[in-house]
Every structure is written in C-alpha cells, then in structure tokens.
Coordinates of N, CA and C in Angstrom, one line a residue:
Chain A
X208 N 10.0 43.7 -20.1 CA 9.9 45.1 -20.3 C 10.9 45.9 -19.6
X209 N 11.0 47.2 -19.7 CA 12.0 48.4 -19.2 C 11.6 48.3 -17.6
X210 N 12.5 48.7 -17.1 CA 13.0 48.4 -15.5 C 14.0 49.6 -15.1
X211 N 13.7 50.5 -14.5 CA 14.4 51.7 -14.2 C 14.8 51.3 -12.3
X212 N 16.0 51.5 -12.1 CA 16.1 51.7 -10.8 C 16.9 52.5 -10.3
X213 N 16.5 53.2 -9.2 CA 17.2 54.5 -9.2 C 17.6 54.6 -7.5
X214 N 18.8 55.3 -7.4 CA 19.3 55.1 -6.1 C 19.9 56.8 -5.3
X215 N 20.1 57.5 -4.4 CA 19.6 56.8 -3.6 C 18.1 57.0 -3.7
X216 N 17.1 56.7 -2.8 CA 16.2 57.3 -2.3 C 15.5 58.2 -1.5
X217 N 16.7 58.9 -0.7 CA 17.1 59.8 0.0 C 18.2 60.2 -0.3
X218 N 18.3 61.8 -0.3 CA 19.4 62.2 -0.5 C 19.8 63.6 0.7
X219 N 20.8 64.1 1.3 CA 20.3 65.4 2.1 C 22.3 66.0 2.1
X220 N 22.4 67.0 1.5 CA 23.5 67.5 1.2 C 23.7 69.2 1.9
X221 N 24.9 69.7 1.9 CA 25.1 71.0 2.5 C 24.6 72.0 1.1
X222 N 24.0 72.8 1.8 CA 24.1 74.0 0.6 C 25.6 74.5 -0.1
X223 N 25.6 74.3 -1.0 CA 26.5 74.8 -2.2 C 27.7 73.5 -2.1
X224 N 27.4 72.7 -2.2 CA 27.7 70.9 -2.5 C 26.9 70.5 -3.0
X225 N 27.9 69.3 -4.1 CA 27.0 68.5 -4.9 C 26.3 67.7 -4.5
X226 N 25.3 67.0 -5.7 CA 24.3 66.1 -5.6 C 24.7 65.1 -6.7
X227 N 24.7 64.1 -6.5 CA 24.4 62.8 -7.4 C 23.2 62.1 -7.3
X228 N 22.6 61.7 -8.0 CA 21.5 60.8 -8.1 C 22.0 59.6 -9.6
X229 N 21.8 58.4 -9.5 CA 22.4 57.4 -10.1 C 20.6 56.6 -10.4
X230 N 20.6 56.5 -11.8 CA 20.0 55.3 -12.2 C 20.3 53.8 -13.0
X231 N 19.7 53.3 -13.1 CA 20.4 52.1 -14.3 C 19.0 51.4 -14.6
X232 N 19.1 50.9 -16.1 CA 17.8 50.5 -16.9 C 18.3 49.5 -17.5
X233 N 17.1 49.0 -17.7 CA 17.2 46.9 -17.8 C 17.1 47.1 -19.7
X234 N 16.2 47.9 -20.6 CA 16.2 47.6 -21.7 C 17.5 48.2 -22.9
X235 N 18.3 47.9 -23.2 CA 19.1 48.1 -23.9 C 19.0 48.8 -25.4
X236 N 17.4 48.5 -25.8 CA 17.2 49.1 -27.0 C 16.4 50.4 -26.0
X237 N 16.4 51.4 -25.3 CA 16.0 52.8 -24.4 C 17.1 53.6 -24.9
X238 N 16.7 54.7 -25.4 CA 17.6 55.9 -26.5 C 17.3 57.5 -25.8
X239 N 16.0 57.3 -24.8 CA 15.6 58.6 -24.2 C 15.8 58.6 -22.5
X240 N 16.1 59.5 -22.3 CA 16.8 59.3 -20.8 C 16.4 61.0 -20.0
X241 N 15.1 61.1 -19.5 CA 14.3 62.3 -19.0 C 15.0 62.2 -17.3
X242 N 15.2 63.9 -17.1 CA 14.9 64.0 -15.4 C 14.1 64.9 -15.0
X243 N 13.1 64.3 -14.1 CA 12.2 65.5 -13.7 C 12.3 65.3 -12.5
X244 N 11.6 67.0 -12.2 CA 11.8 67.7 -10.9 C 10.6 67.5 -9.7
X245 N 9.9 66.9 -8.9 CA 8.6 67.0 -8.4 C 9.0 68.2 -7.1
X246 N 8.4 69.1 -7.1 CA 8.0 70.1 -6.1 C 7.1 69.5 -5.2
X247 N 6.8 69.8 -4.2 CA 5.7 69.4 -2.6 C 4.2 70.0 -3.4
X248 N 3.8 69.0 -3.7 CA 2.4 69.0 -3.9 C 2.1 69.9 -5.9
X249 N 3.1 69.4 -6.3 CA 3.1 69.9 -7.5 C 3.4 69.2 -9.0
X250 N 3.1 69.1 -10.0 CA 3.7 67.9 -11.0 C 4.9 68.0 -11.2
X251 N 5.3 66.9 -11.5 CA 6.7 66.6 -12.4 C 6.7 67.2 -13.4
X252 N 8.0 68.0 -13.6 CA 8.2 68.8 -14.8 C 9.8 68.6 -15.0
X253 N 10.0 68.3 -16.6 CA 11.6 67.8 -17.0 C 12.7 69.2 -16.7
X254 N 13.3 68.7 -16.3 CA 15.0 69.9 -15.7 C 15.7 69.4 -16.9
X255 N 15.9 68.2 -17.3 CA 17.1 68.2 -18.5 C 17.0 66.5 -19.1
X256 N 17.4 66.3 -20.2 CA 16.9 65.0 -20.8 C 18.4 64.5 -21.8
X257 N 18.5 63.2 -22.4 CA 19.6 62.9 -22.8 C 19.2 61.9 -23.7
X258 N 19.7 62.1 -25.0 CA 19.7 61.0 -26.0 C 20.8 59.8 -25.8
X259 N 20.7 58.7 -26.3 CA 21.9 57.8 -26.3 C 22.9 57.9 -27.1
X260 N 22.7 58.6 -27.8 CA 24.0 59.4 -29.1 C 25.1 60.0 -28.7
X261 N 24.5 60.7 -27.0 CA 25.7 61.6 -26.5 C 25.9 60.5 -24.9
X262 N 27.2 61.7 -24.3 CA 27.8 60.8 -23.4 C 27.1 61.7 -21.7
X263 N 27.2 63.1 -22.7 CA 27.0 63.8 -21.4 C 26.4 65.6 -22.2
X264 N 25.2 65.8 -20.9 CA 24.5 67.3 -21.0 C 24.8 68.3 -20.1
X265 N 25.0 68.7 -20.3 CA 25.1 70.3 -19.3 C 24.1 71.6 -19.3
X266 N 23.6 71.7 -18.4 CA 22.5 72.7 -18.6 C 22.3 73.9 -17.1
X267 N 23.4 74.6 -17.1 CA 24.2 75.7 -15.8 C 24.7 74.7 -14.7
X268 N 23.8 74.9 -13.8 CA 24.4 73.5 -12.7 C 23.8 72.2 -12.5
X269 N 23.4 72.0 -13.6 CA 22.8 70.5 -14.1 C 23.3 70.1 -14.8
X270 N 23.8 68.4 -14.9 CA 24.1 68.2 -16.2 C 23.9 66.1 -15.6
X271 N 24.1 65.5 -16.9 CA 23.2 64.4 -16.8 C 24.7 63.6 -17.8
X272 N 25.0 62.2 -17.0 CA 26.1 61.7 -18.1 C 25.0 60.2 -18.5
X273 N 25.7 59.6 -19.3 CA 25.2 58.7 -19.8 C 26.1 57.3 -20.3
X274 N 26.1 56.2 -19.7 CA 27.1 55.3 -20.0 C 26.2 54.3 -20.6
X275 N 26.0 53.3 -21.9 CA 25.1 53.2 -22.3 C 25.9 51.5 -22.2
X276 N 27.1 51.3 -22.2 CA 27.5 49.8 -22.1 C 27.1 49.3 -20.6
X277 N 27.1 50.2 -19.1 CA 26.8 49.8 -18.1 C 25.3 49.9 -18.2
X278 N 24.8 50.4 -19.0 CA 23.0 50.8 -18.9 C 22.8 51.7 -17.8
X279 N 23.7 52.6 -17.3 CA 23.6 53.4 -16.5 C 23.6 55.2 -16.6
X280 N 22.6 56.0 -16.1 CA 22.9 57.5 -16.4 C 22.8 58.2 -15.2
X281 N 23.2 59.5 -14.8 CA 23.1 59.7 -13.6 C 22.9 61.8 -13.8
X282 N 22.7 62.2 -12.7 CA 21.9 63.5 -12.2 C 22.9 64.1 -11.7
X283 N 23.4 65.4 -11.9 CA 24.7 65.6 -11.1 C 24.5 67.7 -10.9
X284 N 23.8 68.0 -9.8 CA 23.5 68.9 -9.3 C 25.0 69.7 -8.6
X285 N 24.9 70.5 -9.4 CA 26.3 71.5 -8.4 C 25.9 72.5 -7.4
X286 N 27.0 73.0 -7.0 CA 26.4 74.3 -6.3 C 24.8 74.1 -5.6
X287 N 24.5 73.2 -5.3 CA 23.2 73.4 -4.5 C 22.5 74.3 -3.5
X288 N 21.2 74.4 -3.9 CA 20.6 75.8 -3.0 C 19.5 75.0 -2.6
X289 N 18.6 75.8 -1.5 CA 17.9 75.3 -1.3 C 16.6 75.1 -1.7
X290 N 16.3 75.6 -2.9 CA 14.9 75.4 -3.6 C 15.0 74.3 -4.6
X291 N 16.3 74.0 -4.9 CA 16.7 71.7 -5.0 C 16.1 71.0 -4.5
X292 N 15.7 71.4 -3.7 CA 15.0 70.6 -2.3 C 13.7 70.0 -3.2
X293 N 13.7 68.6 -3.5 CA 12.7 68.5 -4.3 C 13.0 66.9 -4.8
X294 N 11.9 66.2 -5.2 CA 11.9 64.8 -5.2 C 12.3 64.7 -6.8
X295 N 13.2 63.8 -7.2 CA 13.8 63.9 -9.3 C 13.4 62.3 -9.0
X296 N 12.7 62.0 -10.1 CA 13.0 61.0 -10.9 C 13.2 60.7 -12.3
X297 N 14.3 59.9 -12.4 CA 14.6 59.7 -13.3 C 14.0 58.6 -14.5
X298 N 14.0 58.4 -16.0 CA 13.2 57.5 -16.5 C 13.8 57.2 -17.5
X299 N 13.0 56.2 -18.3 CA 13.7 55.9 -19.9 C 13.2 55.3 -20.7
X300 N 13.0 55.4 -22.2 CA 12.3 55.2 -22.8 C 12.8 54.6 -24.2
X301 N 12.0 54.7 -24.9 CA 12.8 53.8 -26.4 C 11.9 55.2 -27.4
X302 N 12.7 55.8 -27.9 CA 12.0 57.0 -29.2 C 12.7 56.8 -30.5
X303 N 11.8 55.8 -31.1 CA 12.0 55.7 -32.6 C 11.4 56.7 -34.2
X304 N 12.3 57.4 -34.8 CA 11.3 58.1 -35.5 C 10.8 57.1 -36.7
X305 N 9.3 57.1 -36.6 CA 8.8 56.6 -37.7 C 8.0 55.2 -36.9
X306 N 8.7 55.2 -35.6 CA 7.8 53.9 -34.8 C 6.9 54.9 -33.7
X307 N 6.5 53.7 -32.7 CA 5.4 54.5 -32.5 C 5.4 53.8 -30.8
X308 N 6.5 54.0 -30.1 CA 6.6 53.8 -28.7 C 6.4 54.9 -28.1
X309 N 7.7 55.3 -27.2 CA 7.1 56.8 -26.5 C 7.0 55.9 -25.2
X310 N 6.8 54.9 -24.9 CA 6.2 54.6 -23.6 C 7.6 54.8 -22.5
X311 N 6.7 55.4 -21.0 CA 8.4 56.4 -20.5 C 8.0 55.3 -19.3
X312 N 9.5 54.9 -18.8 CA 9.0 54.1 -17.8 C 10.2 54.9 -16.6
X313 N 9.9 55.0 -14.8 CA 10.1 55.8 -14.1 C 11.1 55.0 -13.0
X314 N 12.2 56.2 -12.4 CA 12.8 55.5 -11.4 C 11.5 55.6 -10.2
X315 N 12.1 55.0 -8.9 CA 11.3 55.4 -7.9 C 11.5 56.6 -7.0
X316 N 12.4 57.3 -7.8 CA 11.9 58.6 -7.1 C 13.5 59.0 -5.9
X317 N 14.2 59.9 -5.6 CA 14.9 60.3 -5.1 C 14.4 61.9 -4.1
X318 N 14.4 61.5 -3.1 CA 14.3 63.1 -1.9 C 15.5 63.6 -1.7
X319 N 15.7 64.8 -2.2 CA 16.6 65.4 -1.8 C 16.4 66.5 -1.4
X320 N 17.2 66.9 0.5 CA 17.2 67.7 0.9 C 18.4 68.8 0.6
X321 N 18.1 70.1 0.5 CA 19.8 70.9 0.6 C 19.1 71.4 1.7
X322 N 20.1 71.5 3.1 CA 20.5 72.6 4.3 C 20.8 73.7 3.9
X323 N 20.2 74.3 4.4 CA 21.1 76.0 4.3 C 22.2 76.1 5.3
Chain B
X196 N -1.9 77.8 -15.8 CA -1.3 75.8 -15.9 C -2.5 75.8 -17.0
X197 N -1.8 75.7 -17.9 CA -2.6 75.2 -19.5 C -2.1 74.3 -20.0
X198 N -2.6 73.2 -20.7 CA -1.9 72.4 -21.1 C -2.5 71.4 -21.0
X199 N -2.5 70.6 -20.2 CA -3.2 69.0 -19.6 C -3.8 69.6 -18.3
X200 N -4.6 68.8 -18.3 CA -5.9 69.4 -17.5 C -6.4 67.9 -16.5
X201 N -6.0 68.2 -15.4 CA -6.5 67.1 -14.5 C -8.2 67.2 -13.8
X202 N -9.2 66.7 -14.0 CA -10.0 67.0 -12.7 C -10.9 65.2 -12.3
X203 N -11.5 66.0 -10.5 CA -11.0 67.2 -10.0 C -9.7 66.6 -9.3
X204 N -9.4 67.3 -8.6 CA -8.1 67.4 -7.7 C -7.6 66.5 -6.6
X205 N -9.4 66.6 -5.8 CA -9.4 65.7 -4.9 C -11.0 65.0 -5.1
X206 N -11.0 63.6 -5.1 CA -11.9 62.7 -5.3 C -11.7 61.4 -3.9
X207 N -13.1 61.4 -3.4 CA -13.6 60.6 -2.4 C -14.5 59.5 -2.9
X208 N -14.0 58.1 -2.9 CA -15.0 57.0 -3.2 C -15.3 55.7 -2.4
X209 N -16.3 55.7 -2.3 CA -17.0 54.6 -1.2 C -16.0 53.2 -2.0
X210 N -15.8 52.4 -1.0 CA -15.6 50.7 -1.5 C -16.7 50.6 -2.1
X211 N -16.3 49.7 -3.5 CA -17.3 48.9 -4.1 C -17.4 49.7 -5.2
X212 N -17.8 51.1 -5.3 CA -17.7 52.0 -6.4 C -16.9 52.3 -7.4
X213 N -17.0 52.4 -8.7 CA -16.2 53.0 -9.8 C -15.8 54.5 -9.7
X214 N -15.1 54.6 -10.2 CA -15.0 56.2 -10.4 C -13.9 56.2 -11.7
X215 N -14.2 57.8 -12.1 CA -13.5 58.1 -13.4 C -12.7 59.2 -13.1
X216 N -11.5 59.4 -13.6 CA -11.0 60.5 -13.3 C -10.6 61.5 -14.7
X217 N -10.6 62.3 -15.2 CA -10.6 63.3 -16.5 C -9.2 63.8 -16.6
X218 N -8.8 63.4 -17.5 CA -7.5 63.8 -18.1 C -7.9 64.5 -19.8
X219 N -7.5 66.1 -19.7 CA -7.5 66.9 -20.9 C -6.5 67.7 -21.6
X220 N -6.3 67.7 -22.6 CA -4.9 68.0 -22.9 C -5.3 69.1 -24.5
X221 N -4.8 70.5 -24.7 CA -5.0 70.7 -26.0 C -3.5 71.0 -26.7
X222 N -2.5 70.3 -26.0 CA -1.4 70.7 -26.7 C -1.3 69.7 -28.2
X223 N -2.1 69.0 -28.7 CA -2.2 68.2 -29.8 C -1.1 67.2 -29.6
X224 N -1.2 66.7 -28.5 CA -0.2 65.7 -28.2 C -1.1 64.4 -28.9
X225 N -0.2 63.4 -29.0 CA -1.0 62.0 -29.8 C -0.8 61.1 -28.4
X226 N 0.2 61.7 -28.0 CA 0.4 60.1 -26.6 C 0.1 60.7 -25.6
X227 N -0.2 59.4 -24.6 CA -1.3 60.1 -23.2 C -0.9 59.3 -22.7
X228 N -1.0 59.1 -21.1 CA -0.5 58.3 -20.5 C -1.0 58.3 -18.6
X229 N -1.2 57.6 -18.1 CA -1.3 57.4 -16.9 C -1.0 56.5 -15.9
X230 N -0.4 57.2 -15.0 CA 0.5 57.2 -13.6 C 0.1 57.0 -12.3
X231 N 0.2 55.9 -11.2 CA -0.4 55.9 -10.1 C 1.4 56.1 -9.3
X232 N 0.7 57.3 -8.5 CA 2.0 57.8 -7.8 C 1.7 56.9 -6.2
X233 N 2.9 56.4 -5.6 CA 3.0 55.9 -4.2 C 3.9 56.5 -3.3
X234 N 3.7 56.8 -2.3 CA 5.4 57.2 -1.5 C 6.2 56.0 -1.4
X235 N 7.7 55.9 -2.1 CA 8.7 55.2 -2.2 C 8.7 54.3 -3.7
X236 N 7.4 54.7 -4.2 CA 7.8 53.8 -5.3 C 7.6 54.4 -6.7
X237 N 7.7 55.4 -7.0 CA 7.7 56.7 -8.0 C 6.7 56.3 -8.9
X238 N 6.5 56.9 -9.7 CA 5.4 56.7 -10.8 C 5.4 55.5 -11.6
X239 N 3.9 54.9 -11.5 CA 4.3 53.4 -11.5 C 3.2 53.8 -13.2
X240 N 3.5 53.2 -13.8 CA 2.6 53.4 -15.3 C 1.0 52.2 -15.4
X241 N 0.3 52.9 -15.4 CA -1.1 52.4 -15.6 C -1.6 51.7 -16.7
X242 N -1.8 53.0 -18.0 CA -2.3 52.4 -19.3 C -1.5 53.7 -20.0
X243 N -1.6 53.6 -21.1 CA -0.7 54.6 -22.1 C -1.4 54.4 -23.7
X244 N -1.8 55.5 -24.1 CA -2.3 55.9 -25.7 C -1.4 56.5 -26.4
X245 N -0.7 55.9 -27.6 CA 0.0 56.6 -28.6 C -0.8 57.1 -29.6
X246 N -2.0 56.8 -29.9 CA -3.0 57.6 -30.8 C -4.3 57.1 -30.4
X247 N -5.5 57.8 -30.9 CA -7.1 57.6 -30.8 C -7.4 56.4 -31.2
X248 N -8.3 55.9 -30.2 CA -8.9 54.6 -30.6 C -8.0 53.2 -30.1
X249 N -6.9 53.7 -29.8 CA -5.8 52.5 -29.3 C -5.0 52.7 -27.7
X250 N -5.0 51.6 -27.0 CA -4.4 52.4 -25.6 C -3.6 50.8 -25.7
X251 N -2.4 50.7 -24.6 CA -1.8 49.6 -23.9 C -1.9 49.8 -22.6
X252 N -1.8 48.6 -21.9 CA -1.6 48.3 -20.8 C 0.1 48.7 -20.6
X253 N -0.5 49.3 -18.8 CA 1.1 49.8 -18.4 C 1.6 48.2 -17.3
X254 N 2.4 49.0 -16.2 CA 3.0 47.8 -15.3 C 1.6 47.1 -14.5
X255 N 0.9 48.4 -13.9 CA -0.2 48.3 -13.0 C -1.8 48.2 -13.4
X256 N -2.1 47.6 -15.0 CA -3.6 47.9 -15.3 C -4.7 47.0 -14.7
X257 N -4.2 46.4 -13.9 CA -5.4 45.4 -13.3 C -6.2 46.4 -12.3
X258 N -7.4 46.4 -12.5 CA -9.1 46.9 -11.6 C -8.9 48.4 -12.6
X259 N -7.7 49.0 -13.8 CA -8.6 49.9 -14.1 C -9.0 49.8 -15.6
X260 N -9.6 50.8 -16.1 CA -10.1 50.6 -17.6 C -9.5 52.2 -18.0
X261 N -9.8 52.5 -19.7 CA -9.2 53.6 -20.2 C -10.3 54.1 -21.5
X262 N -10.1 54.7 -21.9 CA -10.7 55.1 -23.5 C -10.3 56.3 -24.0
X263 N -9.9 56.0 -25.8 CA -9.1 57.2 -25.8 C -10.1 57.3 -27.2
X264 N -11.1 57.7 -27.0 CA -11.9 57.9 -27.8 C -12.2 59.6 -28.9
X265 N -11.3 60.1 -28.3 CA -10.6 62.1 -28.8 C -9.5 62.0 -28.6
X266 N -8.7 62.8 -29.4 CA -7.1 63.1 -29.1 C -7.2 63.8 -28.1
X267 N -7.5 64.6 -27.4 CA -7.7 65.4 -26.1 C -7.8 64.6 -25.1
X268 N -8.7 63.7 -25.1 CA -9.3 63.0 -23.7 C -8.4 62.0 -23.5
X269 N -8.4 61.4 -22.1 CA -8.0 60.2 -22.0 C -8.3 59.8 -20.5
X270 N -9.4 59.5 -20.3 CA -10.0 59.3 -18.8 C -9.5 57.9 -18.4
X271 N -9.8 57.7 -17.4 CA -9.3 57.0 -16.2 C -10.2 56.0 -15.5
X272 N -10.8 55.1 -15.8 CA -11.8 54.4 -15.1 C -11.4 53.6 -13.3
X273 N -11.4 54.0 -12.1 CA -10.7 52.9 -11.3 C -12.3 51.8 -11.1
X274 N -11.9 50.9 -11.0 CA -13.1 49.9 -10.8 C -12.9 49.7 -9.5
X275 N -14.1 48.4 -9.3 CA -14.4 48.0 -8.0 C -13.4 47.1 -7.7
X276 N -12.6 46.7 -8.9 CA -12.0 45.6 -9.0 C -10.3 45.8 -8.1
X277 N -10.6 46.8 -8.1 CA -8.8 47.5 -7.8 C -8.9 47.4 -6.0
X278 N -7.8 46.9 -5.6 CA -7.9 46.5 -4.3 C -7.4 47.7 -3.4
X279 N -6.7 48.2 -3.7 CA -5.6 49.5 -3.4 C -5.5 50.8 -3.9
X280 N -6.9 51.5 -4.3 CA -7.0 52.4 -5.5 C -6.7 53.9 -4.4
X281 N -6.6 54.1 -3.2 CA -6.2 55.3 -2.8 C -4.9 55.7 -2.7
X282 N -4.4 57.0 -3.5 CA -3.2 57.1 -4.4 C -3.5 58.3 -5.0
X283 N -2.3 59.3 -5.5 CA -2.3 60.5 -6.7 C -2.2 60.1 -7.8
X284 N -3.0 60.4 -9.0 CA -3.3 59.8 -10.1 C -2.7 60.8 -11.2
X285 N -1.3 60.8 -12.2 CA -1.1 61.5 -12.8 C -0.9 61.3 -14.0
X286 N -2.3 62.3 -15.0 CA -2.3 61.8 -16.4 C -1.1 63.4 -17.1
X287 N 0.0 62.5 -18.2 CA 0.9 63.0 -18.9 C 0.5 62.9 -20.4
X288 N 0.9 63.9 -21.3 CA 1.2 63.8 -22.5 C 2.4 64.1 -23.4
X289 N 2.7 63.4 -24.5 CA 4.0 63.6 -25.0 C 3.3 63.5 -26.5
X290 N 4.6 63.9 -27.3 CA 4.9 64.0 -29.1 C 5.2 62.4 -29.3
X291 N 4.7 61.1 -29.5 CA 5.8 60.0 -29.9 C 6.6 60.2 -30.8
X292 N 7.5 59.1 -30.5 CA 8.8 59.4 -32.0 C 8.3 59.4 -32.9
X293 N 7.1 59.1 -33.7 CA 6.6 59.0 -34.8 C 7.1 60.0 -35.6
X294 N 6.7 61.1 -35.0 CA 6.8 62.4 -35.5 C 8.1 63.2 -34.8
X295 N 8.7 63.3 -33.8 CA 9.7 64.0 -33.3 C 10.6 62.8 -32.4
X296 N 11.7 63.4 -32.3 CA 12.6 62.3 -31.5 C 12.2 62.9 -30.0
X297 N 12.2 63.8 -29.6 CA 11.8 65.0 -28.4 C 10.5 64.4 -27.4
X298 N 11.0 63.3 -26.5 CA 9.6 62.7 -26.2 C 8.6 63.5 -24.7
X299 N 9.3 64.3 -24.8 CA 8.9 65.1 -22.9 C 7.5 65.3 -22.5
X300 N 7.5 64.2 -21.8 CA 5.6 64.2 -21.3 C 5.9 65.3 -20.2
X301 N 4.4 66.2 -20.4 CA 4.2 66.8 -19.3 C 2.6 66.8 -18.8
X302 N 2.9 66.9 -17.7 CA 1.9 66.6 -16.8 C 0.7 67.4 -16.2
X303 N 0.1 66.8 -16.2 CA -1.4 67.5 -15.3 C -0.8 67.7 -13.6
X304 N -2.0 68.3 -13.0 CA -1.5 68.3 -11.6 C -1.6 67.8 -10.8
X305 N -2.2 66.2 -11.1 CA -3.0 65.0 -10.4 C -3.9 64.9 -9.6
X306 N -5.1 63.9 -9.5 CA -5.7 63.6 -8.6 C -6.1 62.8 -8.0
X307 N -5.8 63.4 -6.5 CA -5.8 62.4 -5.2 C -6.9 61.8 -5.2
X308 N -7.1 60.7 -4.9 CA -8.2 59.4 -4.5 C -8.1 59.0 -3.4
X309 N -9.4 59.1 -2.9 CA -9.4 58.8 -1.3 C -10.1 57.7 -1.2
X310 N -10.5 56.4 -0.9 CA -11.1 55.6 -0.7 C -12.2 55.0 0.8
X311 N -13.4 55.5 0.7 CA -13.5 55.7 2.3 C -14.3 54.5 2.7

C-alpha cells in the first residue's frame, strides 16, 4: 500500500524566510497530492493541493512542486510570519474518475516554528 | 463549524470497555474516513467508507469496528480489544473520484480519548 514520508519533523525559521517541507511516496499509481495546515488544538484544513498532471502550484506565498519520477513533492512557504507557526502534513492519494478510491494516506506531520 | 460533526470532544473510558465515537457529516460527501492522531506520527488511517453499506480497513484497524449504515454517519467503535486506544480521533469526509477529481477531505474537530 501507499507510504507517505515526510521530513523534516521539526522545522523553526526567522520571520520573513523561507520554509521547505519535503515529502516522498511509495505508490506510483498516487495522482493527488493535499497539504494541510493543523493549528494548536484545531483540525486539519487543506492550504493547497496538486494533481500529477502539473509540475508546480502557486497560491500567494505558497506553492507546492511536484516531481513525480523521484516520487517526491514538497511545501515551500515564503515570506514567513508568525501565524505559520503550525503543524502541515502532507499526503497522497490515487483519484480516479469513474473508480472509486479516494483513500488519502498522511505524512507524519512537520512543526514549524516562525520567530518574530 | 458546519460540516462534519465530531462528538463529544472529550471522552473518558475505563479498561475493558467499548466506546463509540460519532462522526456526522451533511455535506453529501459519499467518503468518510477515520484517523487516529499520535504526537510524531501524523494521522495514521483507521477504516475508510467510499459509499453506504461498504467500509475498508485502513493501516491501524485492529481492536476497532465501523458502520456506515447512512451517508451522514460513520461511527467509530474502539473495543476492548485495542491495546493503546488513548489518542485524538479524527473523522474526515471527501467527494471520491467517482464523481469529481477534487478529493479534499475535511475534517471534524476530533475526539480526545482518555483511557483511565
């Protein structure tokens, strides 16, 4: 089955410097590639998501690339402030239309702090 | 917070005991899914329903049970059987590709299990 692993696991950067977060996934047929945000005591909710079709998303100071020969995608936070400050994990899934998967499987999670 | 509906929030259960936890959703989602959260090991997948009447097993289904008996519901059984059941419990729902390529589970606001 799908195998998401995601690095680092801590992350702690200056305000208004970047962030990387790096994943890589074991199933090769995975076409959906979600990143969500967890707040301190609050659910996961998606910041930005990527099909296998494209290479890379941009979404203000977000944006998500996608290399699909290394099986690898990654989280690339600019300008950092401090309400970033928040645990992402990344995941991935297989979305066929007309099949009937959907099943999302999860990194383990990344802390990242921004300093002010 | 409408949407997917967790209760309750916080749940206390003696060893030896079953407990159920309530996952409700009216966004007419078809897939459901549940998540045992750990610190360092991110959302680990439980059981998962792409439509009524059918569920799979996720990475972690051993000591729990499921039934997706409404498109709305999708409860949570933890049994006596589960050796390690104290943990945040987060039930998600999504569109499968059946119908949309767009798979973005979103989430309830999970509930903690206390094991005493």
């Amino acid at each position: 089955g799908e195998n998401v692993e995601q690095h680092p696991s801590t992350l702690s950067v200056q305000e208004g410097d970047s962030a990387v977060i790096k994943c890589t996934y074991s199933d090769s047929a995975s076409n959906y590639f979600p990143w969500y945000k967890q707040e301190l005591g609050k659910r996961p909710q998606l910041i930005i998501d990527i099909r296998s079709n494209v290479g890379e998303k941009k979404d203000q100071r977000i944006a998500v690339t996608l290399n699909k020969t290394a099986k690898h995608f990654s989280l690339h936070i600019t300008e950092t402030q401090p309400e970033d400050s928040a645990v992402y994990f990344c995941a991935a899934s297989i979305s066929v239309r007309g099949g009937n998967t959907g099943k999302l499987i999860f990194g383990q999670g990344t802390t990242l702090q921004v300093k002010p | 917070d409408g949407g997917i509906t967790q209760s309750p929030k916080y749940l206390f259960r003696k060893e030896g005991q079953n407990v159920t936890l309530s996952c409700e959703q009216n966004l007419n989602h078809d897939a459901m899914y549940w998540y045992r959260q750990d610190p360092g090991q991110g959302l680990r997948l439980i059981y998962y329903s792409q439509i009524v009447n059918d569920f799979q097993k996720g990475d972690i289904a051993e000591g729990y049970s499921v039934s997706r008996e409404k498109k709305e519901s999708f409860p949570l059984t933890v049994t006596s059987a589960q050796k390690n059941p104290t943990a945040f419990y987060l039930c998600a729902s999504s569109i499968p590709g059946a119908r949309h390529l767009n798979t973005e589970a979103f989430f309830g606001q999970g509930t903690r299990l206390t094991v005493v």
